XYZ file of C-alpha atoms in Angstrom:
666
model
C -52.474 40.280 -10.014
C -55.058 37.500 -10.201
C -57.750 37.119 -12.853
C -61.135 36.276 -11.331
C -63.519 36.214 -14.289
C -63.678 36.705 -18.058
C -66.905 37.523 -19.901
C -67.074 37.404 -23.696
C -69.927 38.422 -25.950
C -70.022 38.015 -29.744
C -66.263 37.641 -30.133
C -65.117 35.184 -32.784
C -66.277 31.703 -31.828
C -67.838 32.864 -28.528
C -71.435 34.048 -28.671
C -71.603 34.265 -24.890
C -69.136 33.134 -22.229
C -68.902 33.769 -18.484
C -65.930 31.924 -16.989
C -64.912 31.813 -13.327
C -61.085 31.815 -13.085
C -60.576 32.157 -9.328
C -58.034 29.810 -7.728
C -57.371 28.481 -4.253
C -54.079 29.358 -2.563
C -52.855 25.754 -2.619
C -54.331 24.972 -6.043
C -52.972 27.604 -8.469
C -53.810 25.831 -11.746
C -56.865 26.217 -13.980
C -56.985 23.577 -16.728
C -58.961 24.377 -19.886
C -59.183 21.662 -22.519
C -60.481 21.665 -26.035
C -59.933 20.150 -29.459
C -57.891 21.961 -32.074
C -60.021 24.820 -33.400
C -62.254 24.622 -30.342
C -61.655 28.151 -29.074
C -58.610 27.906 -26.778
C -56.506 30.444 -28.643
C -59.540 32.740 -28.994
C -60.001 32.663 -25.213
C -56.319 33.485 -24.867
C -56.714 36.434 -27.272
C -59.893 37.616 -25.518
C -58.123 37.938 -22.150
C -55.301 39.899 -23.762
C -57.843 42.007 -25.699
C -59.820 42.754 -22.544
C -56.671 44.041 -20.815
C -55.077 45.989 -23.651
C -57.829 46.470 -26.228
C -58.603 45.130 -29.693
C -56.957 46.974 -32.555
C -59.931 46.918 -34.945
C -58.826 48.553 -38.187
C -62.040 48.884 -40.165
C -65.540 47.551 -40.757
C -64.250 44.423 -42.523
C -61.981 43.635 -39.594
C -64.866 44.158 -37.147
C -67.052 41.728 -39.094
C -64.260 39.153 -39.068
C -64.102 39.319 -35.261
C -67.885 39.328 -34.785
C -69.517 36.007 -33.952
C -71.798 34.753 -36.733
C -74.729 34.565 -34.327
C -74.694 38.333 -33.898
C -74.698 39.229 -37.581
C -78.453 39.781 -37.800
C -78.864 41.803 -34.609
C -79.997 45.391 -34.899
C -76.765 46.838 -33.489
C -74.071 44.169 -33.298
C -71.330 44.669 -30.724
C -68.330 42.853 -29.313
C -67.901 42.924 -25.546
C -64.917 41.789 -23.449
C -64.969 42.094 -19.655
C -62.255 40.986 -17.249
C -62.343 41.052 -13.453
C -59.031 40.974 -11.604
C -57.452 41.908 -8.286
C -54.098 43.576 -7.845
C -52.075 45.787 -5.588
C -51.460 49.467 -6.188
C -49.208 51.262 -3.683
C -49.413 48.255 -1.401
C -53.223 48.145 -1.329
C -55.232 45.356 -2.918
C -57.933 46.506 -5.282
C -60.640 44.801 -7.305
C -61.036 45.917 -10.925
C -63.723 45.277 -13.525
C -62.464 46.338 -16.951
C -64.915 46.267 -19.870
C -64.369 47.068 -23.545
C -67.252 47.331 -26.021
C -66.847 47.666 -29.797
C -69.489 48.827 -32.296
C -69.762 50.371 -35.742
C -71.061 53.900 -36.213
C -73.540 54.661 -39.036
C -70.592 55.331 -41.357
C -69.125 51.885 -40.622
C -66.214 53.134 -38.485
C -65.282 50.975 -35.446
C -65.926 52.649 -32.066
C -64.508 51.647 -28.684
C -66.050 52.231 -25.260
C -63.969 51.480 -22.150
C -65.033 51.419 -18.515
C -63.080 50.524 -15.369
C -64.715 49.952 -12.003
C -62.122 50.168 -9.214
C -63.828 49.281 -5.949
C -66.850 51.358 -6.997
C -64.911 54.235 -8.604
C -65.753 54.474 -12.318
C -63.507 55.558 -15.144
C -65.145 55.730 -18.556
C -63.950 56.813 -21.971
C -64.634 55.999 -25.585
C -64.048 56.999 -29.159
C -66.905 59.493 -28.945
C -65.707 60.964 -25.628
C -64.469 64.541 -25.673
C -60.680 64.504 -26.247
C -59.846 66.180 -22.925
C -62.020 63.826 -20.867
C -60.887 60.848 -22.886
C -57.190 61.543 -22.335
C -57.623 61.896 -18.573
C -59.705 58.706 -18.155
C -57.499 56.742 -20.556
C -54.387 57.761 -18.632
C -55.920 56.619 -15.336
C -56.986 53.251 -16.752
C -53.653 52.660 -18.482
C -51.858 53.580 -15.255
C -53.815 50.919 -13.367
C -53.187 48.261 -16.042
C -49.489 49.146 -16.176
C -49.202 48.911 -12.414
C -50.431 45.332 -12.557
C -49.050 44.054 -15.887
C -47.641 46.448 -18.522
C -48.509 45.442 -22.058
C -44.835 45.195 -23.069
C -44.398 42.514 -20.391
C -47.550 40.555 -21.189
C -45.798 38.483 -23.869
C -43.599 36.981 -21.138
C -46.556 35.798 -19.052
C -49.313 35.291 -21.607
C -47.612 33.234 -24.279
C -47.770 30.290 -26.673
C -45.272 27.629 -25.605
C -44.819 26.489 -29.208
C -43.865 29.991 -30.292
C -41.474 30.403 -27.365
C -39.373 27.502 -28.607
C -39.381 28.777 -32.164
C -37.994 32.153 -31.125
C -34.914 30.684 -29.558
C -32.771 30.561 -32.687
C -29.225 31.898 -33.021
C -29.060 35.626 -32.284
C -32.839 35.756 -31.678
C -32.251 33.519 -28.679
C -29.775 35.972 -27.164
C -32.034 38.907 -27.989
C -35.032 37.164 -26.384
C -33.084 36.537 -23.177
C -31.853 40.140 -23.116
C -35.406 41.464 -23.675
C -36.618 39.316 -20.782
C -34.033 40.765 -18.417
C -34.454 44.345 -19.561
C -38.239 44.332 -19.325
C -39.155 41.950 -16.532
C -36.425 43.053 -14.111
C -36.888 46.743 -14.834
C -33.486 47.455 -16.363
C -34.879 48.903 -19.561
C -35.897 52.227 -18.011
C -32.285 52.921 -17.010
C -31.038 52.147 -20.511
C -33.690 54.508 -21.849
C -32.493 57.169 -19.413
C -28.938 56.593 -20.621
C -29.974 57.185 -24.239
C -32.006 60.243 -23.189
C -28.976 61.690 -21.380
C -26.869 61.109 -24.475
C -29.449 62.944 -26.573
C -29.557 65.908 -24.161
C -25.785 66.022 -24.121
C -25.732 66.350 -27.882
C -28.375 69.082 -27.810
C -26.454 71.099 -25.222
C -23.226 70.634 -27.155
C -24.850 72.166 -30.206
C -25.731 75.236 -28.162
C -22.222 75.517 -26.704
C -20.423 75.541 -30.034
C -20.024 79.194 -30.929
C -18.504 78.917 -34.375
C -21.255 78.500 -36.915
C -19.152 76.156 -39.030
C -18.306 73.962 -36.039
C -21.912 73.894 -34.906
C -23.050 72.916 -38.363
C -20.453 70.144 -38.567
C -21.382 68.911 -35.108
C -25.084 68.900 -35.978
C -24.398 67.002 -39.184
C -22.327 64.403 -37.334
C -25.059 63.913 -34.720
C -27.719 63.697 -37.418
C -25.656 61.129 -39.305
C -25.202 59.121 -36.133
C -28.947 59.237 -35.367
C -29.773 58.076 -38.892
C -27.200 55.293 -38.787
C -28.468 54.228 -35.362
C -32.026 54.100 -36.700
C -30.799 52.118 -39.722
C -28.934 49.773 -37.384
C -32.047 49.170 -35.270
C -34.047 48.520 -38.446
C -31.358 46.144 -39.681
C -31.378 44.204 -36.388
C -35.187 44.130 -36.359
C -35.220 42.763 -39.922
C -32.755 40.072 -38.891
C -34.970 39.122 -35.955
C -37.956 38.910 -38.279
C -36.034 36.703 -40.703
C -34.766 34.468 -37.900
C -38.281 34.099 -36.535
C -39.519 33.163 -40.001
C -36.757 30.576 -40.387
C -37.607 29.152 -36.998
C -41.322 28.932 -37.742
C -40.863 26.967 -40.997
C -37.677 25.042 -40.221
C -39.433 21.676 -39.862
C -41.429 22.194 -43.059
C -38.261 23.311 -44.861
C -36.393 20.162 -43.897
C -39.294 18.039 -45.088
C -39.486 20.017 -48.304
C -35.746 19.685 -48.783
C -35.941 15.941 -48.282
C -38.762 15.766 -50.785
C -37.025 17.956 -53.328
C -35.332 14.891 -54.806
C -38.743 13.524 -55.665
C -39.896 16.797 -57.196
C -38.578 15.983 -60.676
C -40.266 12.566 -60.753
C -43.434 14.107 -59.353
C -43.457 16.800 -62.008
C -42.847 14.210 -64.743
C -45.767 12.116 -63.536
C -48.014 15.193 -63.464
C -47.002 15.981 -67.051
C -47.710 12.389 -68.131
C -51.157 12.499 -66.550
C -51.816 15.907 -68.117
C -50.817 14.517 -71.512
C -53.185 11.537 -71.122
C -56.019 13.794 -70.035
C -55.351 16.173 -72.914
C -55.292 13.283 -75.399
C -58.668 12.005 -74.178
C -60.162 15.500 -74.365
C -58.833 15.935 -77.913
C -60.180 12.507 -78.946
C -63.580 13.452 -77.559
C -63.495 16.727 -79.512
C -62.462 14.914 -82.714
C -65.279 12.364 -82.290
C -67.779 15.183 -81.808
C -66.583 16.868 -85.016
C -66.667 13.606 -86.996
C -70.168 12.812 -85.731
C -71.412 16.267 -86.700
C -69.903 15.969 -90.180
C -71.537 12.546 -90.586
C -74.952 13.908 -89.650
C -74.574 17.051 -91.771
C -73.555 15.094 -94.905
C -75.661 11.980 -94.424
C -77.861 12.839 -97.483
C -74.895 13.386 -99.766
C -72.776 10.541 -98.486
C -75.440 7.910 -97.974
C -78.932 8.632 -99.258
C -78.126 10.392 -102.551
C -75.769 7.623 -103.827
C -78.453 5.068 -102.937
C -81.043 7.058 -104.891
C -78.677 7.566 -107.825
C -77.978 3.830 -108.098
C -81.676 3.258 -108.744
C -81.540 5.705 -111.705
C -78.178 4.597 -112.994
C -79.535 2.929 -116.122
C -81.530 6.005 -117.213
C -78.650 8.393 -116.471
C -76.113 6.189 -118.275
C -78.456 6.077 -121.294
C -78.625 9.879 -121.410
C -74.855 10.126 -121.151
C -74.377 7.483 -123.854
C -76.678 9.318 -126.312
C -74.945 12.612 -125.620
C -71.571 11.004 -126.184
C -72.680 9.299 -129.435
C -74.122 12.484 -130.877
C -70.923 14.329 -130.044
C -68.917 11.760 -132.034
C -71.236 11.884 -135.034
C -71.363 15.683 -135.091
C -67.646 16.259 -134.957
C -67.892 18.209 -138.294
C -70.170 20.806 -136.973
C -68.812 24.126 -135.820
C -70.238 26.716 -133.544
C -71.700 29.828 -135.184
C -68.979 32.179 -133.937
C -66.255 29.855 -135.173
C -67.939 29.676 -138.605
C -68.117 33.456 -138.812
C -64.449 33.867 -137.885
C -63.168 31.232 -140.317
C -65.423 32.431 -143.145
C -64.269 36.028 -142.685
C -60.631 35.037 -142.902
C -61.135 32.855 -146.044
C -63.106 35.478 -147.970
C -60.603 38.190 -147.058
C -57.779 35.944 -148.297
C -59.508 35.165 -151.593
C -60.318 38.806 -152.217
C -56.698 39.725 -151.634
C -55.691 37.224 -154.351
C -58.511 38.419 -156.650
C -59.871 34.897 -156.632
C -63.383 35.971 -155.737
C -65.617 38.909 -156.444
C -65.647 41.855 -154.072
C -69.422 41.590 -153.966
C -69.382 38.217 -152.064
C -71.554 38.549 -148.895
C -69.965 37.008 -145.837
C -73.302 36.615 -143.964
C -74.803 34.691 -146.867
C -71.856 32.306 -146.936
C -72.173 31.646 -143.199
C -75.929 31.096 -143.457
C -75.355 28.652 -146.294
C -72.833 26.596 -144.277
C -75.145 26.510 -141.216
C -77.977 25.284 -143.388
C -75.771 22.486 -144.724
C -74.711 21.504 -141.105
C -78.300 21.427 -139.902
C -79.339 19.242 -142.782
C -76.617 16.660 -142.081
C -76.443 16.660 -138.109
C -78.755 14.528 -135.939
C -81.022 16.248 -133.454
C -80.067 15.974 -129.698
C -83.122 14.858 -127.648
C -81.403 16.119 -124.458
C -80.247 19.398 -125.885
C -81.930 21.215 -123.014
C -79.148 19.968 -120.684
C -76.161 22.276 -120.544
C -72.595 21.061 -120.131
C -72.505 21.569 -116.299
C -75.655 19.538 -115.808
C -74.286 16.691 -117.936
C -71.108 16.701 -115.819
C -73.170 16.547 -112.590
C -75.088 13.496 -113.892
C -71.821 11.810 -114.785
C -70.379 12.425 -111.304
C -73.558 11.207 -109.668
C -73.434 7.710 -111.180
C -69.706 7.477 -110.472
C -70.172 8.356 -106.731
C -70.153 5.409 -104.371
C -71.981 5.517 -101.048
C -69.745 5.758 -97.971
C -71.292 4.639 -94.653
C -69.044 5.932 -91.817
C -71.382 4.716 -89.052
C -69.396 1.553 -88.340
C -66.119 3.466 -87.999
C -67.795 6.110 -85.837
C -69.333 3.475 -83.577
C -65.943 1.827 -83.091
C -64.489 5.269 -82.308
C -67.293 5.829 -79.784
C -66.625 2.536 -77.999
C -62.922 3.276 -77.662
C -63.671 6.793 -76.428
C -66.112 5.550 -73.776
C -63.395 3.309 -72.336
C -60.970 6.211 -72.202
C -63.574 8.587 -70.720
C -64.266 6.084 -67.940
C -60.669 6.599 -66.751
C -60.759 10.399 -67.053
C -62.069 11.122 -63.521
C -59.443 8.871 -61.979
C -56.688 10.480 -64.043
C -57.883 13.964 -63.058
C -58.038 12.920 -59.390
C -54.505 11.536 -59.554
C -53.265 14.734 -61.187
C -55.026 16.912 -58.598
C -53.536 14.899 -55.726
C -50.046 15.188 -57.162
C -50.534 18.921 -57.851
C -51.676 19.457 -54.267
C -48.591 17.654 -53.077
C -46.512 19.796 -55.369
C -48.434 22.929 -54.340
C -47.687 22.196 -50.722
C -45.185 24.912 -51.250
C -42.152 22.685 -51.415
C -40.321 24.608 -54.079
C -41.746 27.943 -52.963
C -40.888 27.225 -49.319
C -37.347 26.144 -50.145
C -36.771 29.264 -52.228
C -38.163 31.568 -49.523
C -36.251 29.849 -46.725
C -32.923 29.986 -48.538
C -33.614 33.536 -49.723
C -34.201 34.531 -46.077
C -30.864 32.926 -45.137
C -29.086 34.956 -47.807
C -30.874 38.120 -46.691
C -29.740 37.502 -43.109
C -26.124 37.220 -44.236
C -26.538 40.453 -46.192
C -28.111 42.153 -43.178
C -25.258 40.952 -40.970
C -22.835 42.648 -43.320
C -24.913 45.826 -43.205
C -25.003 45.630 -39.410
C -21.219 45.363 -39.175
C -20.782 48.292 -41.575
C -23.277 50.443 -39.685
C -21.626 49.702 -36.331
C -18.219 50.632 -37.742
C -19.629 53.881 -39.189
C -21.299 54.741 -35.876
C -18.056 54.162 -33.979
C -16.228 56.434 -36.427
C -18.812 59.179 -35.977
C -18.738 58.799 -32.182
C -14.982 59.421 -32.200
C -15.446 62.636 -34.189
C -18.328 63.742 -31.945
C -16.204 63.007 -28.873
C -13.541 65.391 -30.164
C -16.099 68.187 -30.014
C -17.141 67.066 -26.516
C -13.534 67.283 -25.333
C -13.286 70.750 -26.866
C -16.439 71.854 -25.081
C -15.341 70.374 -21.736
C -12.257 72.578 -21.725
C -14.561 75.387 -20.704
C -16.404 74.829 -17.399
C -20.111 74.079 -17.783
C -21.980 72.418 -14.959
C -24.964 71.344 -17.068
C -22.837 69.786 -19.787
C -20.585 68.074 -17.248
C -23.666 66.647 -15.559
C -25.080 65.301 -18.813
C -21.721 63.755 -19.704
C -21.719 61.941 -16.366
C -25.352 60.808 -16.576
C -24.846 58.601 -19.608
C -22.449 56.136 -17.946
C -24.269 56.579 -14.626
C -27.552 55.067 -15.819
C -25.700 52.234 -17.510
C -23.816 51.684 -14.274
C -27.089 51.609 -12.303
C -28.511 48.962 -14.663
C -25.321 46.909 -14.355
C -25.352 47.344 -10.580
C -28.936 46.094 -10.336
C -28.009 43.136 -12.521
C -25.072 42.312 -10.232
C -27.353 42.452 -7.187
C -29.731 39.883 -8.650
C -27.104 38.018 -10.623
C -26.239 35.471 -7.924
C -29.938 34.788 -7.221
C -30.740 34.319 -10.900
C -27.738 32.064 -11.491
C -28.471 29.903 -8.447
C -32.219 29.526 -9.044
C -31.777 28.810 -12.760
C -29.175 26.162 -12.013
C -31.540 24.424 -9.583
C -34.505 24.589 -11.965
C -32.517 23.432 -15.017
C -31.083 20.470 -13.137
C -34.666 19.397 -12.445
C -36.325 20.248 -15.759
C -33.677 20.210 -18.506
C -33.894 16.477 -19.163
C -30.999 16.329 -21.629
C -28.638 17.683 -18.901
C -30.575 16.723 -15.775
C -28.317 16.957 -12.728
C -25.333 18.010 -14.866
C -25.665 21.801 -15.006
C -22.667 22.875 -12.923
C -23.373 26.591 -13.072
C -25.227 29.355 -14.880
C -23.130 32.402 -15.697
C -24.550 35.836 -16.481
C -22.501 38.682 -17.912
C -21.884 41.778 -15.782
C -23.128 44.268 -18.379
C -26.766 44.541 -19.422
C -25.736 46.349 -22.635
C -23.519 43.414 -23.631
C -25.707 40.827 -21.952
C -25.340 37.104 -22.435
C -25.970 33.918 -20.460
C -23.925 30.709 -20.413
C -24.407 27.187 -19.078
C -21.587 24.921 -17.950
C -21.535 21.138 -17.659
C -20.254 19.350 -14.578
C -17.418 18.150 -16.828
C -16.305 21.783 -17.188
C -17.312 22.490 -20.804
C -19.809 25.132 -21.904
C -23.233 23.888 -22.996
C -24.122 25.628 -26.259
C -27.618 27.081 -25.972
C -28.008 27.276 -29.748
C -27.299 23.555 -30.004
C -30.110 22.584 -27.645
C -33.002 20.805 -29.319
C -36.406 22.480 -29.582
C -37.770 20.762 -26.452
C -34.753 21.804 -24.362
C -34.969 25.379 -25.620
C -38.636 25.519 -24.651
C -37.755 24.262 -21.166
C -34.925 26.786 -20.903
C -37.058 29.809 -21.787
C -39.871 28.682 -19.473
C -37.374 28.267 -16.609
C -35.987 31.718 -17.386
C -39.487 33.244 -17.306
C -40.253 31.586 -13.990
C -37.046 32.858 -12.368
C -37.483 36.375 -13.730
C -41.097 36.410 -12.581
C -40.054 35.476 -9.057
C -37.366 38.183 -8.987
C -39.188 40.859 -10.990
C -41.283 43.836 -9.963
C -44.609 42.249 -10.949
C -46.614 39.255 -9.813
C -48.846 38.494 -12.807
C -50.723 35.301 -13.634
C -49.227 32.974 -16.227
C -51.358 31.809 -19.136
C -49.905 29.265 -21.553
C -51.401 28.097 -24.837
C -50.155 24.885 -26.500
C -48.577 24.029 -23.150
C -46.455 21.103 -24.320
C -45.186 22.658 -27.519
C -42.598 20.221 -28.865
C -41.741 18.461 -25.598
C -40.821 14.783 -25.354
C -42.263 12.497 -22.672
C -39.445 13.010 -20.149
C -39.669 16.789 -20.458
C -43.450 16.603 -20.097
C -43.147 14.641 -16.879
C -40.649 17.143 -15.509
C -43.025 20.047 -16.202
C -45.956 18.227 -14.598
C -44.087 17.432 -11.417
C -41.657 20.311 -10.952
C -42.785 23.307 -13.008
C -46.504 23.979 -13.315
C -47.403 23.421 -9.617
C -44.911 26.105 -8.433
C -44.971 28.420 -11.467
C -47.236 31.214 -10.214
C -50.083 32.057 -7.870
C -52.386 31.576 -10.856
C -51.531 29.432 -13.891
C -54.030 28.976 -16.723
C -53.228 26.085 -19.070
C -54.928 25.741 -22.469
C -54.416 22.323 -23.999
C -55.704 19.268 -25.865
C -55.900 15.699 -24.565
C -52.700 14.933 -26.453
C -50.909 17.607 -24.387
C -52.380 16.959 -20.926
C -53.323 13.303 -21.181
C -56.311 12.186 -19.147
C -54.781 8.844 -18.175
C -51.425 10.123 -16.908
C -50.670 13.858 -16.959
C -54.000 14.898 -15.479
C -53.494 12.626 -12.460
C -50.168 14.319 -11.662
C -51.633 17.819 -11.924
C -54.990 17.220 -10.235
C -53.837 17.999 -6.644
C -52.844 21.493 -7.835
C -55.946 22.272 -9.953
C -58.705 24.589 -8.718
C -60.990 24.400 -11.764
C -61.300 22.440 -14.990
C -63.251 23.297 -18.114
C -63.770 21.800 -21.552
C -64.518 23.899 -24.620
C -66.906 22.428 -27.212
C -67.077 23.770 -30.739
C -70.424 23.528 -32.546
C -69.388 23.623 -36.191
C -72.923 24.017 -37.509
C -73.818 26.867 -35.142
C -70.277 28.314 -35.341
C -70.213 28.713 -31.592
C -68.125 27.498 -28.638
C -69.671 26.530 -25.320
C -68.009 25.504 -22.070
C -68.757 22.817 -19.495
C -67.185 21.902 -16.165
C -64.655 19.079 -16.073
C -61.727 18.090 -18.264
C -62.942 15.921 -21.153
C -65.443 14.128 -18.926
C -63.213 13.952 -15.825
C -64.658 15.570 -12.708
C -62.225 17.344 -10.413
C -61.707 15.726 -7.028
C -61.288 18.295 -4.268
């Protein structure tokens, strides 16, 4: 399979793209450069999407994928078209595969697919009648699968950075096993083995005559199936956790190293927050004091000033009132006179000292007349007691001018406010550093480690339970086999047969794989260059593993390889499997250098990329394929070069010939 052309319309950063990807026989490499965020990964995704389809979930997802330049069109659509050549049943064919995505009036994403195979058209879409759709879809999928099945695409269309991250502990072993099972075609025999086992169980159920035995057998098989499903889920969860650990391992180590500074960082943030809070409170207090000053300025300032001008007159009034009060101390209020007079007359009458005919009102009137004749008249009698008190308080009040204190407060506050922006900026910077997820990342990473240990325990328990159930199931199988049954005997034999076929195929290719990997690793694995004595594969695909041995005789631990060496190892493995597999697909690599050091980079440039495949598409930045060194080494093997340019303002990526200004010499 060779990709000839990719056309993109309105997909993500590409408004329109038509890219020629044909290669010459002796120049298998196409080099596509671009800055980070320039559209390399999107191009990678577009090629995969053109082959296998975009899984657009809803209207929101569609709008996320749609280029901004197409938003205002009457009927926006995303179009991906890929042209490739491949062989089907030994005959080379040219294919043009196009996928178009739109929204219906209800906002539901629709897909339309067409495949032109040397002039023969296959068309289907979401709106196609189910019967016609199924038939056309099957034909198209059959053609795609014949050239590059989707389950294998991850081994040939991949991100080099991600490939190194996957190679961690048991994920490493699982990745290698998946490569062998899928790329070399062993997986179908393992699937047949499991299918035979399932059929054997079904036939056994039918053979058991006793209802109780049949029920027990069915329950055992059901338990085993459930435990097997739980086991697969448990292993999948472990893989997910391992992949997560791998993806954040570098950040975790940095976070762990910085954890010691976390306490000091938090303390500094708190100190800055306290300073900021103090300034804000001071500003609020000043505002309140200023408002109170303005609200009470008449009482506190103007009224005392006014009162001081009338002090002499007010003091004179108060003096007269006071003098009159002293002189009239003998006078009694009318009510008091009435009360006292009543009591005296009553007393005298009781002692028969006065006549019963004495009139109390006359006595009181007489006393009042005497008081009025002897007391001086009050010229300010119109002032009641409360008003006299107010005048007294007024002359006693001193004016308080708070302006000077407020102005001093203002000056101090202005100085503090001038530092507020800087303090806030410092706090924000420290919070961003803190919010870098250090604590959160550490907690998640270590929680994932604990979960893995827990899952390992669950895995061991599940395996033990499955083995126990298998023994009990086998007892029924032995019972059934005592009675001749050709079908059951055949099914019993098929299970180990398919496993044996897979193992036999592995043994046939084993020597080739071991020899070629040894040669490639001695060239490319810089840390052990020339010192890989042998590569050893296990004989069983079910219990598959791979080992490396040093010329000194010791085993080289794959898990102990650094990230660069692991990336080299998996890329060597993919190359060998590709050469020995059933398919001949192109290889497309994003982030080509991943985490490689200079020596490993040089090895890839000279020994790997030129002989990797009939078509190799490399997506990279100038820091990965350097124009002054790496490019020169690759140039004799390059058919085409392109550079992607991202227009931030227009939100669009365009392409031009050449690699960052370098024109290809051919």
